[in-house]
Coordinates of C-alpha atoms in Angstrom, one line a residue:
X64 CA 0.0 0.0 0.0
X65 CA 1.2 3.5 -0.8
X66 CA 0.3 7.0 0.3
X67 CA -1.8 9.3 -1.9
X68 CA -0.2 12.6 -3.0
X69 CA -2.6 15.5 -2.5
X70 CA -2.5 18.3 -5.1
X71 CA -4.7 21.3 -4.6
X72 CA -6.2 22.7 -7.8
X73 CA -7.8 26.1 -7.9
X74 CA -8.4 26.5 -11.6
X75 CA -5.1 28.3 -12.2
X76 CA -2.4 27.3 -14.7
X77 CA 0.3 26.9 -12.0
X78 CA -1.9 24.5 -10.0
X79 CA -2.5 22.4 -13.1
X80 CA 1.2 22.5 -13.9
X81 CA 1.9 21.0 -10.5
X82 CA -0.8 18.3 -11.1
X83 CA 0.7 17.5 -14.5
X84 CA 4.1 16.9 -12.9
X85 CA 2.6 14.7 -10.2
X86 CA 0.5 12.7 -12.8
X87 CA 3.6 12.2 -15.0
X88 CA 5.3 10.6 -12.0
X89 CA 2.3 8.5 -11.2
X90 CA 2.0 7.2 -14.7
X91 CA 5.6 6.1 -14.4
X92 CA 5.0 4.2 -11.2
X93 CA 5.1 7.0 -8.7
X94 CA 2.5 7.6 -5.9
X95 CA -1.1 8.0 -6.8
X96 CA -2.4 11.6 -7.1
X97 CA -5.6 13.1 -5.8
X98 CA -6.5 16.5 -7.2
X99 CA -8.8 18.4 -4.8
X100 CA -10.3 21.8 -4.8
X101 CA -10.0 24.4 -2.1
X102 CA -12.0 23.3 0.9
X103 CA -12.1 19.8 -0.5
X104 CA -11.8 16.8 1.9
X105 CA -9.0 14.3 1.9
X106 CA -9.2 10.5 2.4
X107 CA -7.1 8.8 5.0
X108 CA -6.7 5.4 3.3
X109 CA -3.7 4.4 1.2
X110 CA -3.9 3.3 -2.4
X111 CA -2.8 -0.1 -3.7
X112 CA 0.1 -0.9 -6.1
X113 CA -0.4 0.4 -9.6
X114 CA -2.8 3.2 -8.6
X115 CA -2.1 6.5 -10.4
X116 CA -5.1 8.7 -9.9
X117 CA -7.8 9.1 -7.2
X118 CA -10.9 11.1 -8.1
X119 CA -13.6 12.1 -5.7
X120 CA -17.1 11.5 -7.2
X121 CA -19.6 14.3 -7.3
X122 CA -21.3 13.0 -4.2
X123 CA -24.9 13.1 -5.5
X124 CA -25.8 10.9 -2.6
X125 CA -24.2 13.3 -0.1
X126 CA -21.2 11.1 0.6
X127 CA -18.3 11.4 -1.8
X128 CA -16.4 8.2 -2.8
X129 CA -12.8 8.1 -3.9
X130 CA -12.3 6.2 -7.2
X131 CA -8.9 4.6 -7.7
X132 CA -7.7 4.5 -11.3
X133 CA -4.6 2.6 -12.3
X134 CA -2.0 3.9 -14.8
X135 CA -3.0 1.0 -17.0
X136 CA -6.7 2.2 -17.1
X137 CA -5.6 5.8 -17.8
X138 CA -3.4 4.8 -20.6
X139 CA -6.0 2.6 -22.1
X140 CA -8.6 5.4 -22.0
X141 CA -6.2 7.9 -23.5
X142 CA -5.1 5.6 -26.3
X143 CA -8.7 4.6 -27.2
X144 CA -9.6 8.3 -27.4
X145 CA -6.7 9.0 -29.8
X146 CA -7.9 6.1 -31.9
X147 CA -11.5 7.2 -32.0
X148 CA -10.6 10.8 -32.7
X149 CA -8.2 9.6 -35.5
X150 CA -5.0 11.0 -34.2
X151 CA -3.2 12.9 -31.4
X152 CA -3.9 16.6 -30.7
X153 CA -3.1 19.5 -28.5
X154 CA -5.6 19.7 -25.7
X155 CA -7.2 22.7 -24.0
X156 CA -8.2 22.2 -20.3
X157 CA -11.3 24.2 -19.7
X158 CA -12.8 21.9 -17.0
X159 CA -11.9 21.7 -13.3
X160 CA -8.9 19.4 -13.0
X161 CA -10.3 17.7 -9.9
X162 CA -13.0 16.0 -12.0
X163 CA -12.2 13.0 -14.1
X164 CA -12.9 14.7 -17.4
X165 CA -10.5 17.5 -16.5
X166 CA -7.8 15.1 -15.2
X167 CA -8.0 13.0 -18.3
X168 CA -7.3 16.1 -20.5
X169 CA -4.0 16.4 -18.5
X170 CA -3.3 12.7 -18.9
X171 CA -4.0 12.7 -22.7
X172 CA -1.7 15.7 -23.1
X173 CA 1.1 14.1 -21.1
X174 CA 0.9 10.9 -23.1
X175 CA 1.0 12.9 -26.3
X176 CA 4.2 14.5 -25.1
X177 CA 3.0 18.0 -24.2
X178 CA 1.4 19.7 -21.2
X179 CA -2.1 21.0 -21.9
X180 CA -3.0 24.6 -22.5
X181 CA -5.0 25.7 -19.4
X182 CA -7.9 28.2 -19.3
X183 CA -7.8 30.0 -16.0
X184 CA -11.0 29.1 -14.2
X185 CA -10.4 31.0 -10.9
X186 CA -13.1 33.5 -11.9
X187 CA -15.3 30.9 -13.5
X188 CA -15.7 29.9 -17.1
X189 CA -15.6 32.9 -19.5
X190 CA -16.0 32.6 -23.3
X191 CA -13.5 35.4 -23.9
X192 CA -10.9 33.5 -21.8
X193 CA -11.7 30.4 -23.8
X194 CA -10.9 32.2 -27.1
X195 CA -7.6 33.6 -25.7
X196 CA -6.5 30.2 -24.4
X197 CA -7.4 28.6 -27.7
X198 CA -5.3 31.1 -29.6
X199 CA -2.3 30.2 -27.4
X200 CA -2.6 26.6 -28.5
X201 CA -1.0 27.6 -31.7
X202 CA -1.3 25.8 -35.0
X203 CA -2.1 22.1 -35.4
X204 CA -4.9 19.7 -34.5
X205 CA -6.8 20.8 -31.3
X206 CA -9.3 19.0 -29.0
X207 CA -11.1 20.0 -25.8
X208 CA -13.6 18.7 -23.4
X209 CA -16.7 20.7 -22.1
X210 CA -19.9 20.3 -20.2
X211 CA -23.2 21.3 -21.9
X212 CA -23.4 24.5 -19.9
X213 CA -20.1 25.7 -21.3
X214 CA -21.1 24.7 -24.8
X215 CA -24.2 26.8 -24.5
X216 CA -22.3 29.8 -23.2
X217 CA -19.8 29.7 -26.1
X218 CA -22.7 29.5 -28.6
X219 CA -24.5 32.4 -26.9
X220 CA -21.3 34.5 -26.9
X221 CA -20.6 34.1 -30.6
X222 CA -17.8 36.2 -32.1
X223 CA -14.3 35.1 -31.3
X224 CA -15.4 32.5 -28.8
X225 CA -17.5 30.7 -31.3
X226 CA -14.7 31.0 -33.9
X227 CA -12.3 29.4 -31.5
X228 CA -14.8 26.6 -30.8
X229 CA -15.2 25.9 -34.5
X230 CA -11.4 25.4 -34.8
X231 CA -11.4 22.2 -32.7
X232 CA -11.1 18.9 -34.4
X233 CA -13.3 17.4 -31.6
X234 CA -15.2 19.0 -28.7
X235 CA -16.0 16.2 -26.2
X236 CA -19.2 17.0 -24.3
X237 CA -20.1 15.1 -21.2
X238 CA -20.7 15.3 -17.5
X239 CA -24.5 15.6 -18.1
X240 CA -27.0 14.7 -20.8
X241 CA -26.7 17.0 -23.9
X242 CA -30.1 18.4 -24.9
X243 CA -31.0 17.5 -28.5
X244 CA -31.8 21.2 -29.1
X245 CA -28.3 22.3 -27.9
X246 CA -26.7 19.5 -29.8
X247 CA -28.4 20.4 -33.1
X248 CA -27.6 24.1 -32.5
X249 CA -23.9 23.3 -32.0
X250 CA -23.7 21.1 -35.1
X251 CA -25.5 23.8 -37.2
X252 CA -22.9 26.3 -36.0
X253 CA -20.1 24.2 -37.3
X254 CA -18.9 22.7 -34.0
X255 CA -17.5 19.2 -34.1
X256 CA -19.4 17.8 -31.1
X257 CA -18.6 14.3 -29.8
X258 CA -21.0 13.2 -27.0
X259 CA -19.5 11.1 -24.3
X260 CA -20.8 8.8 -21.7
X261 CA -18.9 7.5 -18.7
X262 CA -17.9 8.3 -15.1
X263 CA -15.0 8.3 -12.8
X264 CA -15.3 4.5 -12.4
X265 CA -14.5 4.1 -16.1
X266 CA -11.7 6.7 -16.3
X267 CA -14.2 9.2 -17.8
X268 CA -16.0 8.9 -21.1
X269 CA -15.8 5.4 -22.6
X270 CA -18.7 5.6 -25.0
X271 CA -18.5 8.3 -27.7
X272 CA -21.6 9.2 -29.8
X273 CA -23.3 6.0 -28.4
X274 CA -20.4 3.7 -29.6
X275 CA -18.1 2.1 -27.1
X276 CA -14.4 2.9 -27.4
X277 CA -12.0 0.2 -28.4
X278 CA -11.9 -2.6 -25.8
X279 CA -14.9 -1.2 -23.8
X280 CA -17.8 -3.6 -23.2
X281 CA -21.4 -2.5 -22.7
X282 CA -24.2 -4.6 -21.4
X283 CA -27.8 -3.9 -20.4
X284 CA -28.8 -6.2 -17.5
X285 CA -32.2 -7.7 -16.9
X286 CA -33.3 -4.6 -14.9
X287 CA -32.3 -2.3 -17.7
X288 CA -29.2 -1.0 -16.0
X289 CA -26.0 -0.3 -17.9
X290 CA -23.0 -2.4 -17.1
X291 CA -19.5 -1.3 -18.4
X292 CA -16.4 -3.4 -18.7
X293 CA -13.0 -3.3 -20.3
X294 CA -9.5 -2.0 -19.7
X295 CA -10.6 1.5 -18.5
X296 CA -12.3 0.2 -15.3
X297 CA -11.3 1.6 -11.9
X298 CA -9.8 -0.6 -9.2
X299 CA -12.6 0.3 -6.9
X300 CA -13.2 2.8 -4.1
X301 CA -10.4 3.8 -1.8
X302 CA -10.9 2.4 1.7
X303 CA -14.4 1.1 0.9
X304 CA -14.2 -2.7 0.2
X305 CA -18.0 -3.1 0.7
X306 CA -18.8 -0.4 -1.8
X307 CA -16.3 -1.8 -4.3
X308 CA -17.8 -5.3 -4.0
X309 CA -21.3 -3.9 -4.5
X310 CA -20.4 -2.0 -7.7
X311 CA -17.6 -4.0 -9.3
X312 CA -17.5 -7.7 -10.0
X313 CA -16.5 -10.3 -12.7
X314 CA -14.9 -7.6 -14.8
X315 CA -18.0 -5.3 -14.8
X316 CA -19.0 -2.0 -13.2
X317 CA -22.7 -1.8 -12.6
X318 CA -23.8 1.8 -13.2
X319 CA -26.8 3.5 -11.7
X320 CA -28.0 4.4 -15.2
X321 CA -30.7 2.8 -17.4
X322 CA -30.1 2.4 -21.1
X323 CA -31.1 0.7 -24.3
X324 CA -29.7 0.0 -27.7
X325 CA -31.2 2.1 -30.5
X326 CA -29.9 1.8 -34.0
X327 CA -26.7 0.2 -32.8
X328 CA -25.9 3.0 -30.4
X329 CA -26.3 3.2 -26.6
X330 CA -29.0 5.5 -25.5
X331 CA -28.9 6.5 -21.8
X332 CA -32.3 6.9 -20.3
X333 CA -31.2 8.4 -17.0
X334 CA -30.6 7.3 -13.4
X335 CA -32.5 4.2 -12.2
X336 CA -33.2 6.2 -9.0
X337 CA -34.9 8.9 -11.0
X338 CA -37.3 6.4 -12.6
X339 CA -40.9 7.6 -12.2
X340 CA -43.7 5.1 -11.4
X341 CA -47.0 6.6 -12.1
X342 CA -50.2 4.6 -11.9
X343 CA -48.0 1.4 -12.0
X344 CA -46.3 2.5 -15.3
X345 CA -42.6 3.2 -15.4
X346 CA -41.5 6.5 -17.1
X347 CA -37.8 7.4 -17.7
X348 CA -37.4 11.1 -17.1
X349 CA -34.6 11.3 -19.8
X350 CA -36.9 10.0 -22.5
X351 CA -39.5 12.7 -21.7
X352 CA -36.8 15.4 -21.5
X353 CA -35.5 14.4 -25.0
X354 CA -39.0 14.8 -26.5
X355 CA -39.6 18.1 -24.7
X356 CA -36.2 19.6 -25.6
X357 CA -36.7 18.6 -29.3
X358 CA -39.8 20.8 -29.6
X359 CA -39.7 24.3 -31.1
X360 CA -39.4 27.0 -28.5
X361 CA -37.8 24.9 -25.8
X362 CA -34.2 25.5 -24.8
X363 CA -33.9 22.9 -22.0
X364 CA -36.1 20.6 -19.9
X365 CA -35.9 18.7 -16.7
X366 CA -38.4 16.0 -15.6
X367 CA -39.0 14.6 -12.1
X368 CA -41.6 12.6 -10.2
X369 CA -43.7 14.3 -7.6
X370 CA -45.6 12.4 -4.9
X371 CA -49.3 12.0 -5.6
X372 CA -52.0 10.3 -3.5
X373 CA -53.9 8.9 -6.5
X374 CA -51.1 8.0 -8.9
X375 CA -48.2 7.3 -6.5
X376 CA -46.1 9.8 -8.5
X377 CA -46.9 12.2 -11.3
X378 CA -44.7 13.3 -14.1
X379 CA -43.6 16.9 -13.6
X380 CA -41.6 19.0 -16.1
X381 CA -39.7 22.3 -15.9
X382 CA -38.9 23.8 -19.3
X383 CA -36.8 26.8 -20.3
X384 CA -38.5 28.6 -23.2
X385 CA -36.6 29.8 -26.2
X386 CA -38.8 32.5 -27.7
X387 CA -36.6 33.1 -30.7
X388 CA -37.7 35.9 -33.0
X389 CA -41.4 35.2 -33.0
X390 CA -44.2 36.4 -30.7
X391 CA -44.2 35.0 -27.1
X392 CA -46.3 31.9 -26.8
X393 CA -48.7 31.8 -23.9
X394 CA -47.8 29.2 -21.3
X395 CA -51.1 27.3 -21.7
X396 CA -50.6 27.0 -25.4
X397 CA -47.0 25.9 -25.0
X398 CA -48.0 23.4 -22.3
X399 CA -50.7 21.8 -24.5
X400 CA -48.4 21.6 -27.5
X401 CA -45.6 19.9 -25.4
X402 CA -48.0 17.5 -23.7
X403 CA -49.3 16.5 -27.2
X404 CA -45.8 15.8 -28.4
X405 CA -45.0 13.6 -25.4
X406 CA -48.3 11.7 -25.8
X407 CA -47.6 11.0 -29.5
X408 CA -44.0 9.9 -28.8
X409 CA -44.1 8.1 -25.5
X410 CA -47.7 7.4 -24.6
X411 CA -50.2 8.7 -22.0
X412 CA -48.3 7.6 -18.9
X413 CA -45.3 9.9 -19.8
X414 CA -47.4 13.0 -20.3
X415 CA -46.5 15.6 -17.7
X416 CA -49.4 16.4 -15.4
X417 CA -47.4 19.3 -14.0
X418 CA -45.6 21.5 -16.4
X419 CA -44.1 25.0 -15.7
X420 CA -41.8 27.4 -17.5
X421 CA -38.8 28.4 -15.5
X422 CA -36.0 31.0 -16.3
X423 CA -33.2 28.3 -16.0
X424 CA -32.6 24.7 -14.9
X425 CA -30.7 24.7 -11.5
X426 CA -27.4 22.8 -11.8
X427 CA -25.0 21.1 -9.5
X428 CA -21.4 20.0 -9.8
X429 CA -20.1 20.7 -13.3
X430 CA -23.4 20.9 -15.0
X431 CA -25.8 18.1 -13.9
X432 CA -29.4 19.1 -13.4
X433 CA -30.3 19.6 -9.7
X434 CA -33.4 17.3 -9.7
X435 CA -34.0 17.9 -6.0
X436 CA -34.2 21.6 -6.5
X437 CA -36.4 21.2 -9.5
X438 CA -38.8 18.9 -7.6
X439 CA -39.0 21.4 -4.8
X440 CA -39.7 24.2 -7.3
X441 CA -42.4 22.3 -9.1
X442 CA -44.0 21.1 -5.9
X443 CA -44.2 24.7 -4.7
X444 CA -45.7 25.9 -8.0
X445 CA -48.2 23.1 -7.9
X446 CA -49.4 23.9 -4.4
X447 CA -48.9 27.6 -4.3
X448 CA -49.3 28.7 -8.0
X449 CA -49.5 32.4 -7.2
X450 CA -46.2 32.7 -5.3

């Protein structure tokens, strides 16, 4: 057992440079590295042999876990990415380096023989800073990794920020589901978006545009849950043998996500814990969100289940309107149109009984919808509509 080297990352280039040096040593057999943000917590357990990177999960359950990734898994993930993207590139780090997607940008850069260009995030993500950092990458093939919120901000900014974004050979987008509307908007703007699916336990994204990377195995078990296998899997959770045994086994990691195969590609339907059971029927929130977000005049959507005496739960949706250049659509008209679209696509059980327009979808972490906050908001609107 070996100790874990702690490296504090605050979004600055010097902090990422220190992390890059520590990761270079870890990939060559040195001590495992745990990047952590200011005010972040530190584990007390030691990592096993071969460990190179320890990543704290987002802690959606309220109790963060520390995922242990070997040098072998990190190398396998980086090499599979190079293969899928058809060659090496210079990488821009525009994500927090304490998250697996950010740390993997550093790893890919190191294995390509160069440190990444770093966008300073100490004052948050700014489109103009993204354009400046991109210009400093110089000539040659470029790649970067973003979350949907960042992609939307760059598209909204336009100008030099959008020009910079168009210059990337691939823009990996993950961390949260990418709304079909935003995806289509980015593609129409000339951005080479690659959607990614994965998590800390798989060394980050391991399924690109619905297709597993080389060596990655995907299975849908009898309950509809996605299982992932292959060389990018983590060793387990630091200091948590019970949690490791529950999630990992026989070469598979059992995710908390539901999925299905559609046209030969993996479609992620959302968290199993988020599944809504209304009148005995199961409704996947992600499926409803996809239909809503695909409709004209909708910028984003989030769907949750609210408790109901008669139905057990009811489907409830918050939508962010995109009025465009036309006249503003009354909420009642929009609601009727959106409910009709869900009915036609998914059936009566999936139709939102509660549907409200909101200014924005609350987020947590690096861009995931805060479903608890949305549920509280919709519940309050349902019982106190005038507030």
